[in-house]
CSV table of C-alpha atoms in Angstrom, one decimal:
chain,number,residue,atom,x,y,z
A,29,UNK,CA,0.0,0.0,0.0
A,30,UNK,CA,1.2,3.1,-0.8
A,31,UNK,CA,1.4,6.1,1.5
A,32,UNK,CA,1.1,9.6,-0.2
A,33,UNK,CA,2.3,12.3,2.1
A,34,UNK,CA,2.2,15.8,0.8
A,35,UNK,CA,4.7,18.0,2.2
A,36,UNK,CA,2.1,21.1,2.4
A,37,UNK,CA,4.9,23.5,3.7
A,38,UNK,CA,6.9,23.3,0.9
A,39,UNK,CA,5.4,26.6,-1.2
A,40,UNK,CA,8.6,27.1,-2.5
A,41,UNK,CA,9.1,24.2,-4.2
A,42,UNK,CA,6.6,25.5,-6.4
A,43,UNK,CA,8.1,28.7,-7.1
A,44,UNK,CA,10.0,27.3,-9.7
A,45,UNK,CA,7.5,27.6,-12.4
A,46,UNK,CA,8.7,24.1,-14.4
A,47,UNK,CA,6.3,22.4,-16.7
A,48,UNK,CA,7.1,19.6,-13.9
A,49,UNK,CA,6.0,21.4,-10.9
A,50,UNK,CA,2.8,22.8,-12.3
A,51,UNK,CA,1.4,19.2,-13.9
A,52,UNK,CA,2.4,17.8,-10.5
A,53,UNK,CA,0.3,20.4,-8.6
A,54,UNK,CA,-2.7,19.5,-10.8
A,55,UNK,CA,-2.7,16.0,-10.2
A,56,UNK,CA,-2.0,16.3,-6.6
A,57,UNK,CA,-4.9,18.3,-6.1
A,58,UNK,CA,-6.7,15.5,-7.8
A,59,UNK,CA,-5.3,12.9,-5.4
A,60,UNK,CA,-5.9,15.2,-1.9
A,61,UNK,CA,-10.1,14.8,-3.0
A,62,UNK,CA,-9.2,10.9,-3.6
A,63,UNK,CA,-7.3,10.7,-0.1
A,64,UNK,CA,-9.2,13.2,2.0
A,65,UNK,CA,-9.6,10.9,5.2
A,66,UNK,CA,-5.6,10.8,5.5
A,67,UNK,CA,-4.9,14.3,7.5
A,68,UNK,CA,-1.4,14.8,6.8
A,69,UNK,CA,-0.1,14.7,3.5
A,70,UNK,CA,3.3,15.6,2.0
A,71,UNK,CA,5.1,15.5,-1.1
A,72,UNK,CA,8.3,14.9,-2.4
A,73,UNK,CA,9.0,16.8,-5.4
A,74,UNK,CA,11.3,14.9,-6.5
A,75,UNK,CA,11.2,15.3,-10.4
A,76,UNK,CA,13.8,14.8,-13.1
A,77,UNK,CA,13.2,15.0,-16.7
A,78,UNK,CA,13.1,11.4,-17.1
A,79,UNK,CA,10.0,10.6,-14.2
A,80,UNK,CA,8.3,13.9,-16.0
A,81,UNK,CA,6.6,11.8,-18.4
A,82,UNK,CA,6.2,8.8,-16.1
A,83,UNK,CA,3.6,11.9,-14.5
A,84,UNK,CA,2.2,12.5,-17.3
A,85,UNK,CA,0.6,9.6,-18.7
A,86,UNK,CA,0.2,7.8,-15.1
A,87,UNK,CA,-2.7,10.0,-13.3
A,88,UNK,CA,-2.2,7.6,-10.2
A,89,UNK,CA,1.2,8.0,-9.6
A,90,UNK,CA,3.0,6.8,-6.2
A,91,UNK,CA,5.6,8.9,-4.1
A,92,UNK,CA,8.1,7.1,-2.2
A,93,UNK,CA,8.7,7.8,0.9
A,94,UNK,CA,12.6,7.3,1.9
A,95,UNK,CA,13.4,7.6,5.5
A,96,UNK,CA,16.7,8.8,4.0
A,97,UNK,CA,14.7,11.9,2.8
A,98,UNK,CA,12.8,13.2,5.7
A,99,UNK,CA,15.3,15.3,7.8
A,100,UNK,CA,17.5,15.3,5.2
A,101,UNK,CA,16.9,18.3,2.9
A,102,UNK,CA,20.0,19.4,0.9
A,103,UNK,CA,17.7,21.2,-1.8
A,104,UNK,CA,16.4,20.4,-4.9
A,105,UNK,CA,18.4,20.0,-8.3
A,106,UNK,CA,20.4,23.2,-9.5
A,107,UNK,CA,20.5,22.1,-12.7
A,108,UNK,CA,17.4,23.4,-14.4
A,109,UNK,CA,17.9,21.4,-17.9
A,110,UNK,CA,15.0,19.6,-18.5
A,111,UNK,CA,17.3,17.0,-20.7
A,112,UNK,CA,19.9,16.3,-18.3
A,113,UNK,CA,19.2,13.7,-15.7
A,114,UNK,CA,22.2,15.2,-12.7
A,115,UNK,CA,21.3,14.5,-9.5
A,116,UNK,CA,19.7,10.6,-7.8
A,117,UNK,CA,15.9,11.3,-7.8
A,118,UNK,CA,16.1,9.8,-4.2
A,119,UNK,CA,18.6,11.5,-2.3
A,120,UNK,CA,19.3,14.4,-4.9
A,121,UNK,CA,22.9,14.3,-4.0
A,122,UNK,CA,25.1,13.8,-6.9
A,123,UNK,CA,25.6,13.0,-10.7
A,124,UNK,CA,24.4,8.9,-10.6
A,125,UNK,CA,25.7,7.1,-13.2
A,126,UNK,CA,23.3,3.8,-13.3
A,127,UNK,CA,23.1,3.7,-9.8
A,128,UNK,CA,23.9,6.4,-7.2
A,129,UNK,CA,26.8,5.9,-5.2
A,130,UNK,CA,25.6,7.2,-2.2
A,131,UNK,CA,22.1,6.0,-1.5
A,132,UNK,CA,22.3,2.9,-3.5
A,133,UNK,CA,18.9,3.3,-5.5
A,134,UNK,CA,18.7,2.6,-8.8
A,135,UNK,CA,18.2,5.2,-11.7
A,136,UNK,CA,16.5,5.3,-14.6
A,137,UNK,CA,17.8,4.4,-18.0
A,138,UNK,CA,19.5,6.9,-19.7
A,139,UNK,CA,19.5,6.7,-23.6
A,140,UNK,CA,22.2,8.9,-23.8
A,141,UNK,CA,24.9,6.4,-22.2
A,142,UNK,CA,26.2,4.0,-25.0
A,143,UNK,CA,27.0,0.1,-24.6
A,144,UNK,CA,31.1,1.0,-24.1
A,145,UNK,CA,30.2,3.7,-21.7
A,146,UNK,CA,28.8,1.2,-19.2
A,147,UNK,CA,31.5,-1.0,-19.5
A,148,UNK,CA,34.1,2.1,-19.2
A,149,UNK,CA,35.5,1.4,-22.5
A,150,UNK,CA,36.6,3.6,-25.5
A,151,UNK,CA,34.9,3.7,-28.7
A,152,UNK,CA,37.2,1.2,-30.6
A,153,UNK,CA,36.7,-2.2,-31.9
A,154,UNK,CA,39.6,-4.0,-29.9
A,155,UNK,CA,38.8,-5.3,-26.7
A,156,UNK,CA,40.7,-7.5,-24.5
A,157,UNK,CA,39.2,-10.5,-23.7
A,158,UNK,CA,38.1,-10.4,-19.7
A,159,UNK,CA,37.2,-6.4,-19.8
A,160,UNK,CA,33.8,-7.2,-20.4
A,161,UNK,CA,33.2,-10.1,-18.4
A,162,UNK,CA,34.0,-8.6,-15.2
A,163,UNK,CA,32.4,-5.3,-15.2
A,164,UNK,CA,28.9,-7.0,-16.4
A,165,UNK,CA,29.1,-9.1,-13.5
A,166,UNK,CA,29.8,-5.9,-11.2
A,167,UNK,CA,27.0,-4.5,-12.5
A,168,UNK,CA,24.3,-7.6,-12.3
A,169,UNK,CA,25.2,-7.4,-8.6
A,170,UNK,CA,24.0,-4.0,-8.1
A,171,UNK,CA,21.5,-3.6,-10.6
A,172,UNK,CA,19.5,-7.1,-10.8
A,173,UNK,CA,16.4,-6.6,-10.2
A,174,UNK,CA,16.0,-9.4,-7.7
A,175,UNK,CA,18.1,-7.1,-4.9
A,176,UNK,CA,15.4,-4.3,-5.4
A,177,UNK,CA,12.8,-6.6,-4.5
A,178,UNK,CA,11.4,-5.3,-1.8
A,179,UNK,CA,11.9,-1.8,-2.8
A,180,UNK,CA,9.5,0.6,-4.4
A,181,UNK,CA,7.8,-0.2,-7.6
A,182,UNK,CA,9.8,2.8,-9.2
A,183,UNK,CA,12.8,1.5,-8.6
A,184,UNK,CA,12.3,-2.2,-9.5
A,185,UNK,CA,11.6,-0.9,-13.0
A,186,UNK,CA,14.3,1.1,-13.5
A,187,UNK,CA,16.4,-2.0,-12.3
A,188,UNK,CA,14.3,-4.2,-14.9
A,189,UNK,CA,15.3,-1.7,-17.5
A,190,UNK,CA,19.0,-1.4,-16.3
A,191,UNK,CA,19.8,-4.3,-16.0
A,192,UNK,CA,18.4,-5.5,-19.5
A,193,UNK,CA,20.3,-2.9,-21.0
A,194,UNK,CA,23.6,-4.2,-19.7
A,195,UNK,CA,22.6,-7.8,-20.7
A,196,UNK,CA,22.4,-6.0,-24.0
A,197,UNK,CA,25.3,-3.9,-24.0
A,198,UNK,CA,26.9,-7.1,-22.9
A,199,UNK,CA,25.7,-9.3,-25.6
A,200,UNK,CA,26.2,-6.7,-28.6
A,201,UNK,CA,30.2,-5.9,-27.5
A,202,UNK,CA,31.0,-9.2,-26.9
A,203,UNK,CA,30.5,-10.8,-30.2
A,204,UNK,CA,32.9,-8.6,-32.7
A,205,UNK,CA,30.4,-8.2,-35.8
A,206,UNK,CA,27.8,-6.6,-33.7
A,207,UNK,CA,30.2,-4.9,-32.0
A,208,UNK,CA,31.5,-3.4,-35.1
A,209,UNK,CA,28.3,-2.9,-36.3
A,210,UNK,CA,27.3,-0.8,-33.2
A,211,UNK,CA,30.5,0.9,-33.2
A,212,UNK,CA,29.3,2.3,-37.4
A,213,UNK,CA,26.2,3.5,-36.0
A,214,UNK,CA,27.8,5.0,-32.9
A,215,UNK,CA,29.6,7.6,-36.0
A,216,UNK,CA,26.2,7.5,-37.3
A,217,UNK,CA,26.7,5.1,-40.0
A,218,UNK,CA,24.1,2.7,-40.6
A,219,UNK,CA,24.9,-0.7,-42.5
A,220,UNK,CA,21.8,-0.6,-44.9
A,221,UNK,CA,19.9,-3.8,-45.5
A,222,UNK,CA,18.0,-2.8,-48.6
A,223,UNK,CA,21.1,-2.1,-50.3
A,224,UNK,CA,22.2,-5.1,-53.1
A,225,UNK,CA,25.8,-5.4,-54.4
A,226,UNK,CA,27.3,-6.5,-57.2
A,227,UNK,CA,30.6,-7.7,-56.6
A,228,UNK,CA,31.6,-10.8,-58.9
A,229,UNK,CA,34.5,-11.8,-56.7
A,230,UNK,CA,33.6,-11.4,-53.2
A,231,UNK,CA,30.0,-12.7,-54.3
A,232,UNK,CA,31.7,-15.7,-56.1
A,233,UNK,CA,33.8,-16.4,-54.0
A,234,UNK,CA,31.0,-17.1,-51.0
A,235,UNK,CA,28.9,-19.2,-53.8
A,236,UNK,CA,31.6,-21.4,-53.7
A,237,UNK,CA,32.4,-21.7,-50.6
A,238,UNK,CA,28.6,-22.1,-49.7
A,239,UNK,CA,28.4,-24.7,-52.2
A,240,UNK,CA,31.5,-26.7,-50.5
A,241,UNK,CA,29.8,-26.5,-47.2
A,242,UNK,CA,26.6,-28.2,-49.2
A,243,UNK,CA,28.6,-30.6,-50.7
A,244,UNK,CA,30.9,-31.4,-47.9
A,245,UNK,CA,30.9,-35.3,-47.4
A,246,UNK,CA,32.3,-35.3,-43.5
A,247,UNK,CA,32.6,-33.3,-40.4
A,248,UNK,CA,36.0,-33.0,-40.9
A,249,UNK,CA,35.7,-31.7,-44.4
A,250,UNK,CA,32.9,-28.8,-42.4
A,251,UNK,CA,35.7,-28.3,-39.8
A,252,UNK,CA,38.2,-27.4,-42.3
A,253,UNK,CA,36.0,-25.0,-43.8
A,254,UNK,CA,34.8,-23.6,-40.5
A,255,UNK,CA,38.6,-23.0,-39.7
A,256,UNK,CA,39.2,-21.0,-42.7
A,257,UNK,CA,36.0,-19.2,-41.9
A,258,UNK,CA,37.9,-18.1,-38.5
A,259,UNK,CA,40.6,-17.5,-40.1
A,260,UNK,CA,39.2,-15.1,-42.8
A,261,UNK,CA,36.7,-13.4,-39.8
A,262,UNK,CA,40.3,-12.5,-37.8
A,263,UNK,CA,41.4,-11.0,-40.5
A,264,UNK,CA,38.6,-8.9,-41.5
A,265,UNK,CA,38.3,-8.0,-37.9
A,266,UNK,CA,41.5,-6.0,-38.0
A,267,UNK,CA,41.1,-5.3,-41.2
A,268,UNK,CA,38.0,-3.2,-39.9
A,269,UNK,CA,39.5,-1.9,-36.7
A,270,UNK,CA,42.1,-0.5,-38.7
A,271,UNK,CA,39.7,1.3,-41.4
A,272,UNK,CA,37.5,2.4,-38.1
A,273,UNK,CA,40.3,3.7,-36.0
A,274,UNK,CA,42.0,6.0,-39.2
A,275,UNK,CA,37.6,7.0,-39.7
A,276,UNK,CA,38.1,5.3,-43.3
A,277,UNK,CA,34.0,4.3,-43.1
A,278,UNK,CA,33.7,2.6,-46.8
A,279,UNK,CA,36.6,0.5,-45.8
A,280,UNK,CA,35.0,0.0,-42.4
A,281,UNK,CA,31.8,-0.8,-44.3
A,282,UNK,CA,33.4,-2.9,-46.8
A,283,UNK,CA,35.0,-5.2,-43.8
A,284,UNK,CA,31.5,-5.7,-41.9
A,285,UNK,CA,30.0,-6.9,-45.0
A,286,UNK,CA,32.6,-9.7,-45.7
A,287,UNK,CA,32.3,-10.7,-42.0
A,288,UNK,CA,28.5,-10.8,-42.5
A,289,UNK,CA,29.1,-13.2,-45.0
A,290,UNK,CA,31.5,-15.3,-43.1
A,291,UNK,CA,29.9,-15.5,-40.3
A,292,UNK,CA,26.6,-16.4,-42.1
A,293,UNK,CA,29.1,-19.8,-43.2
A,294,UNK,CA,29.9,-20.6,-40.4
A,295,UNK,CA,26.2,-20.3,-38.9
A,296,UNK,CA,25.3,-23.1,-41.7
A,297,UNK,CA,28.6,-25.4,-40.7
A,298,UNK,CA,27.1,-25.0,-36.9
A,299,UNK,CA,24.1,-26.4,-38.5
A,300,UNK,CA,25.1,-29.2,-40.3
A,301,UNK,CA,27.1,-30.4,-38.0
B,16,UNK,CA,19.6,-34.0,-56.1
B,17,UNK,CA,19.4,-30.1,-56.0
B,18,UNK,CA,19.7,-29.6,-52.5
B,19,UNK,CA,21.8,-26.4,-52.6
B,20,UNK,CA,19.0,-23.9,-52.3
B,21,UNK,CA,16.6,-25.4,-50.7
B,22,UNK,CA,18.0,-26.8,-47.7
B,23,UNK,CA,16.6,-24.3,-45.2
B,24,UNK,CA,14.5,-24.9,-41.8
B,25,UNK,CA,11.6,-23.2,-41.8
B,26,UNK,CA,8.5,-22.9,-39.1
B,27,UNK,CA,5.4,-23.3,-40.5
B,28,UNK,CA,2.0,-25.1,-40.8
B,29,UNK,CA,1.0,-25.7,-44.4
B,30,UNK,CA,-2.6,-26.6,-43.1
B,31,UNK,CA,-2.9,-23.7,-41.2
B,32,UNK,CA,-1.7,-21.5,-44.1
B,33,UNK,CA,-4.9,-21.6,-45.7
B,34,UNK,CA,-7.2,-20.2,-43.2
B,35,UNK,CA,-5.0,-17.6,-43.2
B,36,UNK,CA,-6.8,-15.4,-45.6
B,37,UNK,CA,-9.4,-14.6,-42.8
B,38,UNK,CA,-7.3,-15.0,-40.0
B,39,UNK,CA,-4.1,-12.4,-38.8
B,40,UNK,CA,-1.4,-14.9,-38.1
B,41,UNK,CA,1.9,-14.3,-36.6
B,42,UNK,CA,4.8,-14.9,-39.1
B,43,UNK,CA,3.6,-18.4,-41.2
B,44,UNK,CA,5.3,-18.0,-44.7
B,45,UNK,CA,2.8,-18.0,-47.4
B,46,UNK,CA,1.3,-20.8,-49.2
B,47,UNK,CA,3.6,-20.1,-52.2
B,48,UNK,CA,7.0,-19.9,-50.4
B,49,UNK,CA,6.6,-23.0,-48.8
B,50,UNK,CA,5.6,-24.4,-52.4
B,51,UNK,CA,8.8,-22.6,-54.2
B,52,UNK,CA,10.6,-24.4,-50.8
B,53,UNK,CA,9.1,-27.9,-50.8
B,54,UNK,CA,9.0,-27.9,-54.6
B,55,UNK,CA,12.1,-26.1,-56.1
B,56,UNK,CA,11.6,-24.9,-59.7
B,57,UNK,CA,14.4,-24.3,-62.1
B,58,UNK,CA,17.2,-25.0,-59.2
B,59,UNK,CA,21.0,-25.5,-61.3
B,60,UNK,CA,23.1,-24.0,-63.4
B,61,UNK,CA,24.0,-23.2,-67.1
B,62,UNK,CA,27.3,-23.1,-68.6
B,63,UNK,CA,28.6,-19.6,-68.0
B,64,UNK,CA,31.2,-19.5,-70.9
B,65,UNK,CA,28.3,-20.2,-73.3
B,66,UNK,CA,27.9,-17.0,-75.3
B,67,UNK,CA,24.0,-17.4,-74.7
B,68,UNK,CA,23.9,-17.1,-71.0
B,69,UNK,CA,23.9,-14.6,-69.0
B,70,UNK,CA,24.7,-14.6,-65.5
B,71,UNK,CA,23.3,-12.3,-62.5
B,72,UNK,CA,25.0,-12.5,-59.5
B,73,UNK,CA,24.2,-10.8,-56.4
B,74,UNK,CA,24.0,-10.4,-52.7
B,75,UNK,CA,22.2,-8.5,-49.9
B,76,UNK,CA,25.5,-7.6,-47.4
B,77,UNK,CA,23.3,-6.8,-44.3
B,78,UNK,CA,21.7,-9.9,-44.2
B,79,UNK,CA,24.0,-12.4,-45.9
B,80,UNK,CA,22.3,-13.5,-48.8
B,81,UNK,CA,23.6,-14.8,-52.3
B,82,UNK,CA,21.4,-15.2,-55.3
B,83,UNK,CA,22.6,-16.4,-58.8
B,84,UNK,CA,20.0,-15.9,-61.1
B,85,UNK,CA,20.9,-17.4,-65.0
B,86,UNK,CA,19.0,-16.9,-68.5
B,87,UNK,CA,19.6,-18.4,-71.7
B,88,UNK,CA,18.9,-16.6,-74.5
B,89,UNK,CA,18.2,-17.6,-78.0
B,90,UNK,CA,20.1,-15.1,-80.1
B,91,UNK,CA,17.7,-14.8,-83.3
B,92,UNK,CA,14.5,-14.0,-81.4
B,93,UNK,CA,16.1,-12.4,-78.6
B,94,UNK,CA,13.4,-14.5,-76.2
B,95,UNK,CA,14.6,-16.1,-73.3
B,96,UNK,CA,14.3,-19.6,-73.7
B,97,UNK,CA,16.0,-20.9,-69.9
B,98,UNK,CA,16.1,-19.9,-66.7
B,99,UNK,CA,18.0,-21.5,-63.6
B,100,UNK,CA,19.1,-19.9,-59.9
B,101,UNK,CA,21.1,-20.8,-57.0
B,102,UNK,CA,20.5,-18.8,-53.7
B,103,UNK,CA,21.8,-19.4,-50.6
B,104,UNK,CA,18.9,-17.3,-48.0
B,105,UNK,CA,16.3,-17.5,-45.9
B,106,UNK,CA,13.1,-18.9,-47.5
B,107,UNK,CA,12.0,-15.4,-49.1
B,108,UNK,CA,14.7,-14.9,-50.9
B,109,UNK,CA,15.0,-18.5,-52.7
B,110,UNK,CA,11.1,-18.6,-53.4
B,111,UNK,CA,11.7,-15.1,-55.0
B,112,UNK,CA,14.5,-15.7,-56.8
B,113,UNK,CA,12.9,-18.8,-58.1
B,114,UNK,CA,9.0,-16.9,-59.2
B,115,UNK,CA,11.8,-15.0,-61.2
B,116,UNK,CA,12.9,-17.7,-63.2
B,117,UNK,CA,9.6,-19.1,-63.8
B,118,UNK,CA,8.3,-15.5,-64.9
B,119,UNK,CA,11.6,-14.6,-67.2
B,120,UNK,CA,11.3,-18.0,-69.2
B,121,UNK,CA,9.2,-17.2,-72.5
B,122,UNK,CA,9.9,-13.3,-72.4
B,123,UNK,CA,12.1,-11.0,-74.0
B,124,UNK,CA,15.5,-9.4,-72.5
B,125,UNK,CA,13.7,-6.2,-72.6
B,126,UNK,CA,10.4,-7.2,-71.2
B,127,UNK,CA,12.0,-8.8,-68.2
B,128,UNK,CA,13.5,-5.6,-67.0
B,129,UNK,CA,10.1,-4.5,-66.1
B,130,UNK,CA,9.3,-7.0,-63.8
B,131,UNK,CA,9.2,-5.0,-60.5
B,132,UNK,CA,10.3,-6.3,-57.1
B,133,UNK,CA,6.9,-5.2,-55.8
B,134,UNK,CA,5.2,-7.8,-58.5
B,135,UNK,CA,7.0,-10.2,-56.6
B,136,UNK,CA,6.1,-9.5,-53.4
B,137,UNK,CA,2.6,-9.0,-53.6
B,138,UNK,CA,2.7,-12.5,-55.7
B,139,UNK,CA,4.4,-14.2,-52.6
B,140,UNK,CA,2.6,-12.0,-49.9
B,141,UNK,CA,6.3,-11.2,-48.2
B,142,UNK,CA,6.0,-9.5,-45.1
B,143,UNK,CA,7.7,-5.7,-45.2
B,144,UNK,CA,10.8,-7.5,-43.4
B,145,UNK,CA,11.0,-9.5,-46.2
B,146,UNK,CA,10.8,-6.9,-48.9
B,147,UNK,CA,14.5,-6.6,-49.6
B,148,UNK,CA,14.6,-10.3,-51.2
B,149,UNK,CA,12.0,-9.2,-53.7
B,150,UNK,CA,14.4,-6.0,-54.4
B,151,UNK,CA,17.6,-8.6,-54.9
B,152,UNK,CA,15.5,-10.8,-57.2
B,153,UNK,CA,14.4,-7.5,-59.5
B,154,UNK,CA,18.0,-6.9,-59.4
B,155,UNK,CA,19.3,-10.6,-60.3
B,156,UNK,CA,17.2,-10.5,-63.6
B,157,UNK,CA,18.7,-7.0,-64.5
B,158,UNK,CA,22.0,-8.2,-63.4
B,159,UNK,CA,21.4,-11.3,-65.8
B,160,UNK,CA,20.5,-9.8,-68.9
B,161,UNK,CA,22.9,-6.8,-68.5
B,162,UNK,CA,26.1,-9.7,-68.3
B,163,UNK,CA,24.2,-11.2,-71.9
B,164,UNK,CA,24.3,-8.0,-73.3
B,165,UNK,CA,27.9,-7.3,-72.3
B,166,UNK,CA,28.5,-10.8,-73.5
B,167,UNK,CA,26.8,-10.0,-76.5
B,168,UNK,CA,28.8,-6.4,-77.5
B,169,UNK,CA,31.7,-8.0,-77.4
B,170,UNK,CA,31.2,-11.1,-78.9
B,171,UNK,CA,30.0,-8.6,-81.9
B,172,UNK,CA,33.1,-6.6,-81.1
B,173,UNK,CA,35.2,-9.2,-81.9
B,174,UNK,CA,33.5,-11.0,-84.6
B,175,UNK,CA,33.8,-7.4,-86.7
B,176,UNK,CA,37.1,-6.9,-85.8
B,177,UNK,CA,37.7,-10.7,-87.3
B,178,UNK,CA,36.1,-9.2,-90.3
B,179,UNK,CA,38.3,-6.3,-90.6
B,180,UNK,CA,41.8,-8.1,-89.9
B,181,UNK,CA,41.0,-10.9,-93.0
């Protein structure tokens, strides 16, 4: 059950005429006729840009009450930006970055924050192999949403959300194709599916080898090709972290595709063997 | 036997395919994929030295796909007398690249470059997702009879220039 306690003191909270502030005031009217036989009501104005439209299209909304809070008034936000999310929208102390350090609660997602930025990792294609690994764990433990479980219903989905964005962030950077193809559309590059190319060689070259994995009589035969495969993806791999660091995109371009078309092999060996 | 192309796993229930008309169901491929799957027309391939055969090859980078598309043409009439493909895709792509081989056979060079991706779709019901394997089927047949006609120019070319040396 949720308790909505409006803080009725706190005029000056409202001063600041925010589109926030004034929707909130609305609907909180609305919700002292709903609650009348509860005397004592106050709120926490606790508003960022990203709970503003959480407001907006939820007319029953919930306040949480955080024994953290009461007694413990540092002030509301500075920053006035509706687009920036800056301070924990529990304790309101400092900049949170997924979670905040100091209360422990979990924020919302921010859109804004890219796959390598979670992991603390610079936009390049070359990773080393445990970087990822380790940090995703780090942050499962703080973010999963079964350690929010008995908190408020807030903040259990914004660990739902979090915590499937770093399973995703995960899953793109480990595997290098997607990687490189997140990295493309990180420079705004997108790898177009409608387009159709006409390149005799590269395009022959995969009929055959397509044809060989058809007509391959043994595993071993499926192995060997598979191996080439590998061998073929490494080298396209650097190929494209090489094009991608000097910002060469065709070449960049040019080395996802061949990869695409490896990979798609060696997804038809996995199957046949 | 001509397994090349058509050894794909799809999900699907032929039966259930045909109520479909009425009926919004998720994802079942239609009717006439599953036919162009279960009973592959025109799967193989022609001689590509022979001076009557052109030979479209082409391929969708994003999602992987290869499609060889090949005509034979007989050079009096200018009519396309064969067709054969080979694509290596999902299910969409080999049932349109082989509704392109069925619909080239009997036409002329010219008349096939009309045939329009969207033909092809609608013919096969391909969801939107799906639309790009129409689009590399249109482009196979143009890719096709654009290597004749190269084929063509030069075998003229060089027949001429026989004439003028002797």
């Amino acid at each position: 059950m949720w308790k909505i306690i409006l803080r009725t003191s706190s005029s000056s909270s409202f001063s600041r005429k925010t589109l926030t502030h004034s929707i909130s005031f609305q609907l909180i009217q609305q919700n002292i006729t709903q609650y009348q036989n509860q005397p004592h009501f106050t709120t926490l104005c606790t508003f960022n840009s990203n709970e503003r439209t959480r407001i907006s299209t939820d007319p029953q909304f919930h306040f949480t009450r955080n024994s953290k809070l009461l007694g413990n008034g540092p002030g509301y936000c500075s920053a006035m930006s509706l687009d920036e999310t800056s301070c924990c929208w529990n304790c309101k102390t400092q900049r949170p970055f997924l979670i905040c350090e100091s209360c422990g609660s979990v924020q919302p997602v921010d859109h804004s924050v890219d796959y390598f930025r979670i992991f603390g990792l610079e936009w390049k294609f070359d990773i080393e192999d445990g970087s990822l690994e380790g940090m995703y764990k780090n942050w499962q433990k703080k973010l999963h949403p079964d350690l929010v479980h008995t908190k408020s219903k807030e903040e259990r989905e914004y660990a739902a959300e979090q915590s499937a964005r770093v399973i995703d962030a995960y899953t793109t950077l480990r595997k290098p194709l997607s990687r490189a193809i997140y990295l493309m559309r990180l420079e705004g590059v997108e790898v177009d599916e409608e387009q159709t190319v006409s390149e005799p060689e590269l395009l022959g070259e995969i009929m055959e080898i397509r044809e060989a994995v058809e007509e391959a009589a043994d595993s071993q035969a499926l192995k060997k090709i598979q191996s080439q495969m590998e061998e073929k993806l490494r080298h396209w791999s650097n190929a494209f972290a090489n094009a991608f660091g000097s910002k060469i995109f065709d070449e960049a371009l040019k080395s996802i595709q061949r990869m695409t078309y490896y990979h798609r092999v060696n997804d038809e060996i996995v199957k046949k063997l | 036997m001509l397994k090349h192309a058509t050894k794909r796993i799809l999900a699907f229930g032929v039966a259930d395919t045909r109520l479909s008309a009425n009926r919004i169901l998720p994802r079942f491929y239609h009717e006439r994929v599953v036919d162009h799957y279960n009973n592959p027309r025109n799967v193989g391939a022609f001689d590509k030295n022979d001076p009557n055969v052109g030979t479209g090859l082409v391929g969708a980078p994003a999602c992987g796909d290869v499609m060889k598309l090949q005509i034979k043409v007989d050079e009096q009439t200018g009519k396309i007398t064969d067709a054969c493909f080979k694509t290596f895709g999902c299910g969409s792509a080999i049932a349109s690249s082989s509704v392109a081989t069925e619909w080239v056979k009997g036409k002329q060079t010219e008349e096939v470059l009309t045939i329009k991706n969207t033909e092809i779709a609608k013919h096969l019901s391909l969801p939107p997702v799906k639309l790009h394997c129409s689009m590399l089927a249109e482009d196979a047949i143009k890719a096709a009879v654009k290597d004749y006609e190269t084929k063509r120019a030069k075998a003229v070319a060089s027949t001429t220039d026989k004439a003028a040396d002797a």
